Coordinates of C-alpha atoms in Angstrom, one line a residue:
M67 CA -4.9 -31.6 7.8
M68 CA -1.8 -29.7 8.9
P69 CA 0.0 -29.9 5.5
N70 CA -3.0 -28.2 3.9
I71 CA -2.7 -25.2 6.2
G72 CA 0.8 -24.6 5.0
T73 CA -0.3 -24.8 1.4
I74 CA -3.2 -22.3 2.1
D75 CA -0.8 -20.0 3.9
V76 CA 1.6 -19.9 1.0
A77 CA -1.3 -19.3 -1.4
L78 CA -2.6 -16.5 0.7
D79 CA 0.8 -14.8 0.8
E80 CA 1.1 -15.1 -3.0
M81 CA -2.4 -13.5 -3.3
L82 CA -1.3 -10.7 -1.0
V83 CA 1.8 -10.0 -3.0
N84 CA -0.3 -9.8 -6.2
L85 CA -2.9 -7.6 -4.5
A86 CA -0.2 -5.2 -3.3
A87 CA 1.1 -4.9 -6.9
I88 CA -2.3 -3.9 -8.1
V89 CA -2.9 -1.4 -5.3
L90 CA 0.6 0.1 -5.8
R91 CA -0.4 0.7 -9.5
L92 CA -3.6 2.4 -8.4
A93 CA -1.6 4.6 -5.9
R94 CA 0.1 6.5 -8.7
P95 CA -0.7 10.2 -8.5
E96 CA -2.3 10.3 -12.0
V97 CA -4.8 7.7 -10.8
T98 CA -5.6 9.1 -7.4
R99 CA -6.3 12.7 -8.3
T100 CA -9.7 13.1 -6.7
P101 CA -10.6 13.0 -3.0
E102 CA -12.8 9.9 -3.7
A103 CA -9.9 8.1 -5.3
R104 CA -7.6 9.0 -2.3
R105 CA -10.3 7.7 0.1
A106 CA -10.6 4.5 -1.9
L107 CA -6.8 4.0 -1.9
A108 CA -6.7 4.6 1.9
Q109 CA -9.4 2.0 2.4
S110 CA -7.6 -0.5 0.2
V111 CA -4.3 0.1 2.0
H112 CA -6.0 -0.4 5.4
Q113 CA -7.7 -3.6 4.3
Y114 CA -4.4 -4.9 2.9
A115 CA -2.7 -4.1 6.2
V116 CA -5.4 -6.0 8.1
C117 CA -4.9 -9.0 5.9
A118 CA -1.1 -8.8 6.0
K119 CA -0.9 -8.5 9.7
R120 CA -0.7 -12.3 10.3
S121 CA 1.5 -13.1 7.4
R122 CA 5.0 -14.5 8.0
D123 CA 6.1 -13.7 4.5
P124 CA 8.6 -10.8 4.6
R125 CA 7.5 -9.7 1.1
V126 CA 4.0 -9.0 2.4
H127 CA 5.3 -6.8 5.2
V128 CA 7.6 -4.9 2.8
L129 CA 4.7 -4.3 0.5
K130 CA 2.5 -3.2 3.4
S131 CA 5.1 -0.6 4.3
Q132 CA 5.3 0.6 0.7
L133 CA 1.5 0.9 0.5
E134 CA 1.3 2.8 3.8
E135 CA 4.0 5.2 2.4
T136 CA 1.6 6.0 -0.5
L137 CA -0.8 7.5 1.9
K138 CA 1.6 10.0 3.4
P139 CA 1.3 13.5 1.8
S140 CA 4.2 14.4 -0.5
L141 CA 6.2 17.4 0.7
R142 CA 6.8 20.3 -1.6
I143 CA 9.0 23.3 -1.5
V144 CA 7.2 26.6 -1.4
A145 CA 8.8 29.8 -2.5
I146 CA 7.8 33.4 -2.0
D147 CA 9.4 35.9 -4.4
G148 CA 12.0 33.3 -5.3
V149 CA 13.0 32.6 -1.7
K150 CA 12.3 29.1 -0.4
V151 CA 10.2 29.2 2.7
A152 CA 9.2 25.6 3.3

């Protein structure tokens, strides 16, 4: 029974890698314009993080970090009368 666990573990890691690729595509700004889309993205990233937590595959953890970065607001430079203020 133990060899099957390793096979299942590898298969789950591959599924997580593929899932992260899908969610990263959905995280593009042109896809997540609405508040509903942003909430859906946040929920997907959270669910991915929950599933990825126990993985030993470093790719899964790198992708988890990349997904979490997509939730952080992008910073922008604000100018008043041509002078940068933020």
